[in-house]
Short mmCIF file of C-alpha atoms in Angstrom, two decimals:
data_model
loop_
_atom_site.label_atom_id
_atom_site.label_comp_id
_atom_site.label_asym_id
_atom_site.label_seq_id
_atom_site.Cartn_x
_atom_site.Cartn_y
_atom_site.Cartn_z
CA MET J 21 82.53 -20.32 -31.98
CA THR J 22 80.83 -19.75 -28.64
CA LEU J 23 79.09 -22.86 -27.42
CA ILE J 24 77.13 -23.37 -24.23
CA THR J 25 78.45 -26.55 -22.69
CA ARG J 26 77.94 -28.13 -19.30
CA ASP J 27 81.11 -26.46 -17.97
CA ASN J 28 81.43 -23.29 -20.03
CA ASP J 29 80.04 -19.90 -19.21
CA PRO J 30 77.99 -18.66 -22.20
CA HIS J 31 80.28 -15.65 -22.54
CA GLU J 32 83.41 -17.71 -22.89
CA GLY J 33 84.76 -19.57 -25.90
CA PRO J 34 84.65 -23.34 -26.31
CA GLU J 35 86.81 -25.51 -24.11
CA PRO J 36 90.30 -25.92 -25.58
CA GLU J 37 91.08 -29.19 -27.24
CA PRO J 38 93.09 -31.61 -25.07
CA THR J 39 96.79 -31.36 -25.81
CA ARG J 40 96.90 -35.02 -26.80
CA SER J 41 94.94 -34.18 -29.97
CA ARG J 42 97.71 -31.93 -31.37
CA PRO J 43 100.13 -34.65 -32.52
CA ALA J 44 97.50 -35.89 -34.99
CA VAL J 45 98.07 -32.69 -36.98
CA SER J 46 101.85 -32.88 -36.91
CA ARG J 47 101.78 -35.97 -39.12
CA PHE J 48 100.22 -33.79 -41.79
CA SER J 49 102.45 -30.76 -41.45
CA SER J 50 101.89 -29.58 -45.02
CA LEU J 51 98.14 -29.62 -44.58
CA ASP J 52 98.49 -27.95 -41.21
CA SER J 53 100.68 -25.19 -42.61
CA TYR J 54 98.56 -24.49 -45.70
CA PHE J 55 95.17 -24.56 -44.02
CA GLN J 56 96.40 -23.02 -40.72
CA ILE J 57 94.76 -25.86 -38.81
CA SER J 58 96.74 -25.55 -35.58
CA GLU J 59 96.76 -21.75 -35.81
CA ARG J 60 92.97 -21.77 -35.75
CA GLY J 61 92.84 -24.16 -32.83
CA SER J 62 91.63 -27.17 -34.81
CA THR J 63 92.90 -30.61 -35.76
CA THR J 64 92.86 -32.63 -38.95
CA GLY J 65 90.33 -35.00 -37.41
CA ARG J 66 87.97 -32.17 -36.50
CA GLU J 67 88.20 -30.74 -40.00
CA ILE J 68 87.38 -34.11 -41.58
CA ARG J 69 84.45 -34.63 -39.22
CA GLY J 70 83.24 -31.11 -39.90
CA GLY J 71 83.44 -31.70 -43.65
CA LEU J 72 81.44 -34.91 -43.28
CA VAL J 73 78.74 -33.22 -41.21
CA THR J 74 78.46 -30.31 -43.66
CA PHE J 75 78.02 -32.77 -46.52
CA PHE J 76 75.37 -34.80 -44.72
CA THR J 77 73.37 -31.66 -43.92
CA MET J 78 73.76 -30.33 -47.50
CA ALA J 79 73.37 -33.61 -49.42
CA TYR J 80 69.63 -33.07 -49.76
CA ILE J 81 70.34 -30.40 -52.40
CA VAL J 82 71.37 -33.16 -54.85
CA ILE J 83 67.84 -34.54 -54.48
CA LEU J 84 65.86 -31.32 -53.99
CA ASN J 85 67.39 -29.15 -56.71
CA PRO J 86 66.35 -31.55 -59.51
CA LEU J 87 62.80 -31.57 -58.12
CA ILE J 88 62.66 -27.75 -58.17
CA LEU J 89 64.34 -27.14 -61.53
CA GLY J 90 63.51 -30.36 -63.34
CA GLY J 91 61.30 -33.40 -63.43
CA PHE J 92 60.86 -36.84 -64.92
CA SER J 93 58.57 -35.68 -67.73
CA ALA J 94 57.06 -32.48 -69.10
CA GLU J 95 54.00 -33.13 -66.94
CA THR J 96 56.02 -33.25 -63.69
CA ALA J 97 58.62 -30.57 -64.49
CA ALA J 98 58.62 -26.77 -64.47
CA THR J 99 58.23 -25.94 -68.17
CA ASP J 100 59.51 -22.75 -69.74
CA VAL J 101 57.86 -20.32 -72.17
CA GLU J 102 58.49 -22.70 -75.08
CA GLY J 103 57.47 -25.83 -73.18
CA GLY J 104 61.06 -26.90 -72.52
CA TRP J 105 62.03 -28.69 -69.30
CA LEU J 106 65.11 -30.04 -67.54
CA ALA J 107 65.56 -33.74 -66.84
CA ALA J 108 65.90 -34.42 -63.12
CA ALA J 109 68.79 -36.87 -63.59
CA GLN J 110 70.77 -34.30 -65.55
CA VAL J 111 70.08 -31.55 -62.99
CA GLY J 112 71.17 -33.91 -60.21
CA ALA J 113 74.45 -34.65 -61.97
CA VAL J 114 75.39 -31.00 -62.56
CA THR J 115 74.21 -30.07 -59.05
CA GLY J 116 76.72 -32.48 -57.51
CA LEU J 117 79.46 -31.54 -59.97
CA THR J 118 79.17 -27.78 -59.48
CA ALA J 119 78.82 -28.03 -55.71
CA GLY J 120 81.83 -30.34 -55.49
CA VAL J 121 84.16 -28.29 -57.68
CA MET J 122 83.18 -24.91 -56.22
CA THR J 123 83.38 -26.11 -52.60
CA ILE J 124 86.86 -27.54 -53.19
CA ILE J 125 88.00 -24.30 -54.86
CA PHE J 126 86.53 -22.28 -52.00
CA GLY J 127 88.28 -24.44 -49.41
CA ILE J 128 91.67 -24.25 -51.13
CA PHE J 129 91.71 -20.53 -51.94
CA ALA J 130 89.44 -18.94 -49.32
CA ASN J 131 90.43 -21.41 -46.56
CA LEU J 132 87.04 -21.22 -44.90
CA PRO J 133 84.78 -24.12 -43.83
CA PHE J 134 81.87 -23.09 -46.05
CA GLY J 135 80.13 -25.41 -48.49
CA ILE J 136 78.83 -24.07 -51.82
CA ALA J 137 75.82 -25.42 -53.72
CA ALA J 138 72.74 -24.34 -55.66
CA GLY J 139 70.93 -21.70 -53.62
CA LEU J 140 67.34 -22.61 -52.81
CA GLY J 141 66.05 -19.06 -53.08
CA ILE J 142 67.26 -18.41 -56.60
CA ASN J 143 66.39 -21.84 -58.02
CA SER J 144 62.81 -21.41 -56.79
CA PHE J 145 62.70 -17.87 -58.22
CA LEU J 146 63.79 -19.20 -61.61
CA ALA J 147 61.28 -22.07 -61.60
CA VAL J 148 58.33 -19.99 -60.40
CA SER J 149 58.84 -16.43 -61.66
CA VAL J 150 61.31 -16.39 -64.56
CA ILE J 151 60.75 -19.28 -66.96
CA GLY J 152 57.18 -18.18 -67.66
CA ASP J 153 58.73 -15.45 -69.81
CA VAL J 154 61.99 -16.99 -71.04
CA THR J 155 63.47 -20.40 -71.83
CA TRP J 156 65.52 -22.37 -69.33
CA ALA J 157 68.69 -21.62 -71.34
CA GLU J 158 67.89 -17.90 -71.28
CA ALA J 159 67.14 -18.01 -67.54
CA MET J 160 70.52 -19.61 -66.91
CA GLY J 161 72.10 -16.91 -69.08
CA LEU J 162 70.66 -14.32 -66.68
CA VAL J 163 72.21 -16.27 -63.80
CA VAL J 164 75.59 -16.15 -65.54
CA ILE J 165 75.30 -12.36 -65.99
CA ASN J 166 74.33 -12.06 -62.32
CA GLY J 167 77.45 -13.99 -61.36
CA LEU J 168 79.72 -11.92 -63.61
CA LEU J 169 78.41 -8.71 -62.02
CA ILE J 170 79.03 -10.09 -58.53
CA VAL J 171 82.56 -11.13 -59.50
CA PHE J 172 83.16 -7.62 -60.90
CA LEU J 173 81.94 -6.02 -57.66
CA ALA J 174 84.20 -8.34 -55.66
CA VAL J 175 87.30 -7.85 -57.84
CA THR J 176 86.97 -4.05 -57.78
CA GLY J 177 86.62 -4.08 -54.00
CA ALA J 178 83.06 -2.69 -54.01
CA ARG J 179 81.66 -5.84 -52.44
CA THR J 180 84.29 -5.79 -49.70
CA ALA J 181 83.66 -2.08 -49.08
CA ILE J 182 79.94 -2.71 -48.59
CA PHE J 183 80.73 -5.63 -46.29
CA ASN J 184 83.04 -3.46 -44.19
CA ALA J 185 80.49 -0.63 -44.05
CA VAL J 186 77.95 -2.76 -42.17
CA PRO J 187 78.05 -1.89 -38.43
CA ARG J 188 79.33 -4.58 -36.08
CA GLN J 189 76.08 -4.88 -34.15
CA LEU J 190 74.04 -5.19 -37.34
CA LYS J 191 76.36 -8.02 -38.40
CA ALA J 192 75.65 -9.72 -35.08
CA ALA J 193 71.92 -9.30 -35.73
CA ILE J 194 72.37 -10.92 -39.15
CA THR J 195 74.04 -13.91 -37.47
CA VAL J 196 71.21 -14.25 -34.94
CA GLY J 197 68.59 -13.89 -37.66
CA ILE J 198 70.26 -16.62 -39.69
CA GLY J 199 70.28 -18.84 -36.61
CA LEU J 200 66.53 -18.41 -36.20
CA PHE J 201 66.06 -18.81 -39.95
CA ILE J 202 67.84 -22.15 -40.23
CA ALA J 203 66.08 -23.39 -37.09
CA PHE J 204 62.76 -22.41 -38.67
CA ILE J 205 63.77 -24.23 -41.87
CA GLY J 206 64.44 -27.30 -39.73
CA PHE J 207 61.06 -27.02 -38.00
CA VAL J 208 59.24 -26.69 -41.35
CA ASP J 209 61.20 -29.41 -43.16
CA SER J 210 60.48 -31.85 -40.34
CA GLY J 211 56.76 -31.11 -40.15
CA PHE J 212 57.11 -29.80 -36.59
CA VAL J 213 55.77 -26.49 -37.93
CA SER J 214 53.22 -26.41 -40.76
CA ARG J 215 50.78 -24.10 -42.52
CA THR J 216 47.20 -23.79 -41.38
CA ALA J 217 44.14 -23.88 -43.61
CA GLY J 218 42.94 -20.68 -41.94
CA GLY J 219 43.77 -18.58 -38.93
CA PRO J 220 47.45 -18.24 -37.89
CA PRO J 221 50.04 -18.60 -40.69
CA VAL J 222 51.75 -21.52 -38.94
CA GLN J 223 50.94 -24.14 -36.35
CA LEU J 224 52.54 -26.95 -34.39
CA GLY J 225 52.52 -30.15 -36.42
CA ASP J 226 49.03 -31.15 -37.56
CA ASN J 227 46.28 -29.12 -35.88
CA GLY J 228 48.50 -28.31 -32.94
CA SER J 229 50.05 -31.70 -32.20
CA VAL J 230 52.85 -33.95 -33.41
CA THR J 231 51.15 -36.80 -35.25
CA THR J 232 53.75 -38.41 -37.52
CA LEU J 233 56.70 -40.71 -36.84
CA PRO J 234 59.10 -38.74 -39.12
CA THR J 235 58.47 -35.62 -37.01
CA LEU J 236 59.00 -37.67 -33.85
CA ILE J 237 62.32 -38.91 -35.25
CA PHE J 238 63.25 -35.26 -35.92
CA LEU J 239 62.64 -34.53 -32.23
CA ILE J 240 64.69 -37.58 -31.23
CA GLY J 241 67.48 -36.20 -33.40
CA VAL J 242 67.32 -32.76 -31.77
CA ILE J 243 67.46 -34.25 -28.27
CA THR J 244 70.20 -36.74 -29.17
CA MET J 245 72.42 -34.12 -30.79
CA GLY J 246 71.65 -31.64 -28.01
CA ILE J 247 72.75 -34.10 -25.31
CA LEU J 248 75.92 -35.01 -27.19
CA MET J 249 76.82 -31.34 -27.74
CA ALA J 250 76.02 -30.44 -24.13
CA ARG J 251 78.29 -33.24 -22.92
CA GLY J 252 81.08 -32.02 -25.20
CA VAL J 253 81.26 -35.30 -27.14
CA LYS J 254 83.62 -35.05 -30.10
CA GLY J 255 81.72 -35.63 -33.30
CA GLY J 256 78.42 -35.07 -31.49
CA LEU J 257 76.54 -33.79 -34.52
CA LEU J 258 77.92 -36.50 -36.80
CA ILE J 259 77.14 -39.22 -34.26
CA GLY J 260 73.66 -37.77 -33.85
CA ILE J 261 73.04 -37.72 -37.62
CA VAL J 262 74.21 -41.32 -38.05
CA THR J 263 72.32 -42.59 -35.00
CA THR J 264 69.06 -40.90 -35.93
CA THR J 265 69.39 -42.07 -39.54
CA ILE J 266 69.76 -45.67 -38.36
CA ILE J 267 66.60 -45.26 -36.26
CA ALA J 268 64.81 -43.85 -39.31
CA VAL J 269 65.96 -46.74 -41.53
CA VAL J 270 64.71 -49.28 -38.98
CA VAL J 271 61.35 -47.51 -38.63
CA GLU J 272 60.88 -47.37 -42.40
CA ALA J 273 61.88 -51.01 -42.82
CA PHE J 274 59.18 -52.17 -40.37
CA LEU J 275 56.41 -49.66 -41.05
CA ASP J 276 56.92 -48.67 -44.71
CA LEU J 277 55.83 -45.06 -44.18
CA GLY J 278 56.73 -43.93 -47.72
CA PHE J 279 56.60 -40.34 -48.95
CA THR J 280 54.20 -37.77 -47.59
CA GLY J 281 51.29 -36.70 -49.79
CA PRO J 282 47.55 -36.00 -49.81
CA ASP J 283 46.82 -39.70 -49.28
CA ASN J 284 49.76 -40.30 -46.96
CA PRO J 285 50.18 -37.36 -44.54
CA GLY J 286 52.32 -39.42 -42.17
CA GLY J 287 55.17 -40.11 -44.61
CA TRP J 288 58.68 -38.69 -45.02
CA HIS J 289 58.91 -35.18 -46.44
CA LEU J 290 61.50 -35.64 -49.19
CA ASN J 291 63.24 -38.99 -49.20
CA ALA J 292 62.38 -42.22 -47.41
CA PRO J 293 65.38 -43.69 -45.50
CA VAL J 294 65.68 -46.94 -47.44
CA ILE J 295 68.88 -48.84 -48.16
CA PRO J 296 68.99 -48.81 -51.99
CA SER J 297 69.26 -52.00 -54.02
CA SER J 298 71.69 -50.26 -56.38
CA ILE J 299 74.12 -47.70 -55.03
CA VAL J 300 75.92 -46.62 -58.22
CA SER J 301 74.59 -44.33 -60.96
CA ILE J 302 76.36 -42.81 -63.98
CA PRO J 303 76.02 -39.01 -64.10
CA ASP J 304 74.76 -37.25 -67.24
CA PHE J 305 76.45 -33.88 -67.83
CA SER J 306 74.46 -32.88 -70.94
CA LEU J 307 73.32 -29.60 -69.39
CA ILE J 308 76.82 -28.12 -69.15
CA GLY J 309 77.07 -25.07 -71.39
CA GLN J 310 73.33 -24.97 -72.16
CA PHE J 311 72.75 -21.27 -71.47
CA SER J 312 71.85 -18.29 -73.66
CA PHE J 313 71.76 -14.50 -73.42
CA GLY J 314 68.60 -14.31 -75.56
CA ALA J 315 66.37 -13.06 -72.72
CA PHE J 316 67.13 -9.44 -73.64
CA ASP J 317 65.72 -10.00 -77.13
CA ARG J 318 62.75 -12.07 -75.97
CA ILE J 319 61.39 -9.84 -73.17
CA GLY J 320 63.23 -6.56 -73.74
CA VAL J 321 66.22 -4.90 -72.11
CA LEU J 322 64.32 -3.27 -69.22
CA ALA J 323 62.48 -6.42 -68.13
CA ALA J 324 65.61 -8.57 -68.40
CA THR J 325 67.63 -5.95 -66.49
CA MET J 326 65.11 -5.97 -63.62
CA LEU J 327 65.40 -9.76 -63.42
CA VAL J 328 69.20 -9.48 -63.27
CA PHE J 329 68.88 -6.74 -60.61
CA THR J 330 66.71 -9.06 -58.50
CA LEU J 331 69.17 -11.94 -58.91
CA VAL J 332 72.17 -9.76 -57.99
CA PHE J 333 70.57 -8.30 -54.89
CA THR J 334 69.34 -11.68 -53.68
CA ASN J 335 72.64 -13.44 -54.42
CA PHE J 336 74.83 -10.62 -53.12
CA PHE J 337 73.18 -10.10 -49.76
CA ASP J 338 72.15 -13.69 -49.07
CA ALA J 339 75.81 -14.66 -49.42
CA MET J 340 77.03 -11.68 -47.41
CA GLY J 341 74.68 -12.50 -44.56
CA THR J 342 75.48 -16.20 -44.66
CA MET J 343 79.25 -15.66 -44.63
CA THR J 344 78.89 -13.14 -41.81
CA GLY J 345 76.96 -15.61 -39.69
CA LEU J 346 79.19 -18.58 -40.46
CA SER J 347 82.46 -16.72 -39.84
CA LYS J 348 81.22 -15.42 -36.49
CA SER J 349 80.02 -18.89 -35.52
CA ALA J 350 83.43 -20.31 -36.38
CA GLY J 351 85.18 -17.67 -34.28
CA LEU J 352 87.03 -16.42 -37.37
CA ALA J 353 85.55 -12.91 -37.45
CA ASN J 354 87.18 -9.94 -35.74
CA LYS J 355 85.34 -7.35 -33.64
CA GLN J 356 84.07 -5.65 -36.78
CA GLY J 357 82.69 -8.94 -38.10
CA ASN J 358 85.26 -9.33 -40.91
CA PHE J 359 87.06 -12.59 -41.53
CA PRO J 360 90.28 -13.84 -43.20
CA ARG J 361 90.53 -13.84 -47.01
CA LEU J 362 87.30 -11.89 -47.28
CA LYS J 363 87.93 -10.66 -50.82
CA SER J 364 88.88 -14.12 -52.10
CA ALA J 365 85.74 -15.58 -50.54
CA LEU J 366 83.54 -12.95 -52.17
CA ILE J 367 85.15 -13.47 -55.59
CA ILE J 368 84.87 -17.26 -55.48
CA GLU J 369 81.25 -17.09 -54.32
CA GLY J 370 80.55 -14.93 -57.38
CA VAL J 371 82.28 -17.48 -59.60
CA GLY J 372 79.91 -20.05 -58.09
CA ALA J 373 76.99 -18.09 -59.52
CA VAL J 374 78.63 -18.08 -62.96
CA ALA J 375 79.34 -21.81 -62.73
CA GLY J 376 75.79 -22.54 -61.63
CA GLY J 377 74.35 -20.74 -64.62
CA GLY J 378 76.87 -22.35 -66.95
CA THR J 379 75.90 -25.84 -65.81
CA SER J 380 72.13 -25.14 -65.47
CA SER J 381 72.26 -26.08 -61.78
CA SER J 382 71.24 -22.49 -60.83
CA SER J 383 73.38 -19.97 -58.98
CA ASN J 384 75.73 -21.65 -56.50
CA THR J 385 76.33 -19.81 -53.26
CA VAL J 386 77.62 -20.36 -49.74
CA PHE J 387 75.25 -22.70 -47.92
CA ILE J 388 73.99 -21.82 -44.49
CA ASP J 389 73.92 -25.54 -43.69
CA SER J 390 77.72 -25.27 -43.37
CA ALA J 391 76.98 -24.12 -39.83
CA ALA J 392 76.50 -27.78 -38.92
CA GLY J 393 80.10 -28.59 -39.85
CA ILE J 394 81.29 -25.53 -37.97
CA GLY J 395 79.33 -26.75 -34.97
CA GLU J 396 81.26 -30.00 -35.30
CA GLY J 397 84.53 -28.05 -35.04
CA ALA J 398 85.47 -27.15 -38.65
CA ARG J 399 87.54 -23.98 -38.81
CA THR J 400 89.48 -24.21 -42.11
CA GLY J 401 89.11 -24.87 -45.81
CA LEU J 402 90.19 -28.48 -45.33
CA ALA J 403 86.64 -29.22 -44.18
CA SER J 404 85.33 -27.69 -47.41
CA VAL J 405 87.68 -29.84 -49.46
CA VAL J 406 86.31 -32.92 -47.72
CA THR J 407 82.74 -31.76 -48.37
CA GLY J 408 83.54 -31.01 -52.01
CA PHE J 409 85.00 -34.44 -52.72
CA LEU J 410 81.97 -36.05 -51.11
CA PHE J 411 79.74 -34.06 -53.48
CA LEU J 412 81.78 -35.32 -56.43
CA ALA J 413 81.42 -38.86 -55.13
CA ALA J 414 77.69 -38.28 -54.65
CA MET J 415 77.31 -37.93 -58.43
CA PHE J 416 78.07 -41.63 -58.71
CA PHE J 417 76.31 -42.69 -55.50
CA THR J 418 73.13 -40.62 -55.73
CA PRO J 419 70.97 -43.46 -54.29
CA LEU J 420 73.05 -43.42 -51.08
CA THR J 421 72.58 -39.67 -50.56
CA ALA J 422 68.86 -40.35 -50.21
CA VAL J 423 69.32 -42.57 -47.14
CA VAL J 424 69.60 -39.65 -44.70
CA PRO J 425 66.03 -38.28 -44.48
CA LEU J 426 65.31 -34.57 -44.53
CA GLU J 427 63.97 -34.84 -40.97
CA VAL J 428 67.41 -35.87 -39.68
CA ALA J 429 69.17 -33.01 -41.50
CA ALA J 430 66.52 -30.71 -40.02
CA SER J 431 67.51 -31.81 -36.51
CA ALA J 432 71.07 -30.64 -37.11
CA LEU J 433 69.83 -27.27 -38.41
CA VAL J 434 67.82 -26.62 -35.25
CA VAL J 435 70.75 -27.47 -32.98
CA VAL J 436 73.12 -25.26 -34.98
CA GLY J 437 70.55 -22.46 -35.03
CA ALA J 438 70.58 -22.51 -31.23
CA MET J 439 74.36 -22.09 -31.30
CA MET J 440 74.23 -19.11 -33.65
CA VAL J 441 71.63 -17.24 -31.59
CA ALA J 442 74.25 -16.89 -28.84
CA GLN J 443 75.66 -13.93 -30.84
CA ILE J 444 72.71 -11.84 -29.61
CA ARG J 445 74.84 -10.88 -26.60
CA GLU J 446 76.83 -8.52 -28.86
CA ILE J 447 73.79 -6.32 -29.56
CA ASN J 448 73.19 -3.33 -27.30
CA PHE J 449 69.43 -3.49 -26.74
CA GLN J 450 69.65 -0.60 -24.29
CA ASN J 451 70.15 1.74 -27.25
CA PHE J 452 66.85 1.67 -29.15
CA SER J 453 68.37 3.11 -32.34
CA ILE J 454 70.38 -0.13 -32.43
CA ALA J 455 67.79 -2.40 -30.85
CA LEU J 456 64.93 -1.88 -33.32
CA PRO J 457 66.92 -2.32 -36.58
CA SER J 458 68.64 -5.36 -35.05
CA PHE J 459 65.32 -6.82 -33.92
CA LEU J 460 63.72 -6.28 -37.33
CA THR J 461 66.72 -7.88 -39.04
CA ILE J 462 66.45 -10.91 -36.78
CA VAL J 463 62.71 -11.52 -37.09
CA THR J 464 62.33 -10.65 -40.79
CA MET J 465 64.61 -13.49 -41.94
CA PRO J 466 62.54 -16.40 -40.60
CA LEU J 467 59.18 -14.65 -41.07
CA THR J 468 59.80 -13.89 -44.77
CA TYR J 469 61.98 -16.97 -45.38
CA SER J 470 64.77 -14.82 -46.78
CA ILE J 471 68.17 -13.68 -45.54
CA ALA J 472 68.25 -10.86 -48.10
CA ASN J 473 64.91 -9.49 -46.88
CA GLY J 474 66.18 -9.40 -43.30
CA ILE J 475 69.35 -7.59 -44.32
CA GLY J 476 67.36 -5.11 -46.42
CA VAL J 477 64.94 -4.26 -43.61
CA GLY J 478 67.90 -3.91 -41.25
CA PHE J 479 69.79 -1.56 -43.59
CA ILE J 480 66.79 0.68 -44.24
CA THR J 481 65.69 0.96 -40.60
CA TRP J 482 69.27 1.42 -39.41
CA VAL J 483 69.92 4.48 -41.55
CA LEU J 484 66.46 6.01 -40.97
CA ILE J 485 66.28 5.48 -37.23
CA ARG J 486 69.91 6.33 -36.54
CA ALA J 487 69.61 9.48 -38.68
CA GLY J 488 66.28 10.42 -37.13
CA SER J 489 67.76 10.14 -33.64
CA GLY J 490 70.59 12.54 -34.43
CA ARG J 491 73.29 10.04 -35.37
CA ALA J 492 73.42 10.63 -39.14
CA GLY J 493 77.12 11.51 -38.98
CA LYS J 494 77.94 8.02 -37.71
CA ILE J 495 76.34 6.25 -40.68
CA HIS J 496 78.71 5.05 -43.40
CA PRO J 497 77.80 6.61 -46.79
CA LEU J 498 77.62 3.15 -48.38
CA MET J 499 74.86 2.23 -45.93
CA TRP J 500 72.72 4.99 -47.45
CA VAL J 501 73.48 3.77 -50.99
CA VAL J 502 72.64 0.15 -50.20
CA ALA J 503 69.52 1.13 -48.25
CA ALA J 504 68.30 3.08 -51.30
CA GLY J 505 69.00 0.04 -53.44
CA PHE J 506 66.93 -2.12 -51.10
CA LEU J 507 64.02 0.31 -51.38
CA VAL J 508 64.06 -0.33 -55.13
CA TYR J 509 64.47 -4.07 -54.49
CA PHE J 510 61.42 -4.22 -52.24
CA ALA J 511 59.38 -2.20 -54.75
CA ARG J 512 60.62 -4.13 -57.78
CA GLY J 513 57.14 -5.47 -58.63
CA PRO J 514 55.49 -2.05 -59.08
CA VAL J 515 58.70 -0.65 -60.62
CA THR J 516 58.80 -3.43 -63.21
CA ALA J 517 55.11 -2.95 -64.00
CA TRP J 518 55.62 0.84 -64.33
CA LEU J 519 58.63 0.44 -66.63
CA GLY J 520 56.77 -2.12 -68.67
CA GLY J 521 53.75 0.21 -68.97
#
């Protein structure tokens, strides 16, 4: 990963680890050999720290996923076509279980420092757009089918072929776009950026100014982590997360800010940083296996197929973009943007979608928040194993996962986003047939809040502009196929209405 430190030139790699850190790995020679820790220039300590940081920046999903998919009663939950709903406690349990198991499997077999958990795009799509027509069990059945199709594409090599067909500079643009995207997520989650009642789509804080203490703590976190990273402090992100969380706990203890809402605009955005009175909870796994393939009978084959098509495209290209960005940030990608064990990673990510549907936790995919652990130094699957076991532990210590407020996790996302944007140096902006598709890829991700949208716009404009400027012979045939698929994806609303009519 290329970091800008106080001594490094931006075009150089990170400073090498001091030689005294190497013996720490030698005591764990089996781990070192299996995970290629020394070979990738890392240490056991860095992998453990990276795994911890990834967990802390992803832990919010154990709290947020139940709020999106479930609730505490039928009145507070997203209800399906038959009035059914998912209990938040049960969703929380299967969210931690699936994330833990899949992240461990990914770490062991793909040997990459990527965490896997319920994807926020698909879970929101299910809760908002799907269950109005089908039951929750039938919606999760569609997720399972989506996952099986992705696994099939990965096993046959089609997914790898598409990945390899993407031009190197477009892959760099995807990485940069993801960096801006996760930074934008951090700004929004912290309240630093918010919607306006009218006028511009977004604004700074509340009416153009920072007015809440949680947002101020987010800024303290950004500055703290930024200073630590700039000074090359080992564990800088982890230290920053812990330090800022302690500040947040102290502030909440004295001022009792509570949760944000219409009557309390100055509160915390998801979870108040309070030390819980009880730290242990018993997970309820009742949702495992509660899926059905009845959607095709309920809404018809064409309508159900379009829903699966939407899930596959979103899942497929969100994951492809995320893995591209993370592998380049970790310094594991070659000049073409490909990384070790690519096929295994793509297969396991597809299995995560199947597992998510099978447990009703929604499709599980590679999490972009893993970039925080990579920023901490994670380079191997050992970090993922650490993250996975922490997710399994989180099932029993759910109250503790709520101590780190969303504003602190948002600080880490902004800092890591800044690191990922450094990949922009690989894009040749002097060649406008490359510059415009790359630019549109980069800006579309944060502006539409979707990695898949950014990739789609990039694919379509790449083939059209490159072909229109006399470079059609240099475009991989699969780029044309995928670009055509994205045209259908972007027009899926009218297409679905036309087929239904």
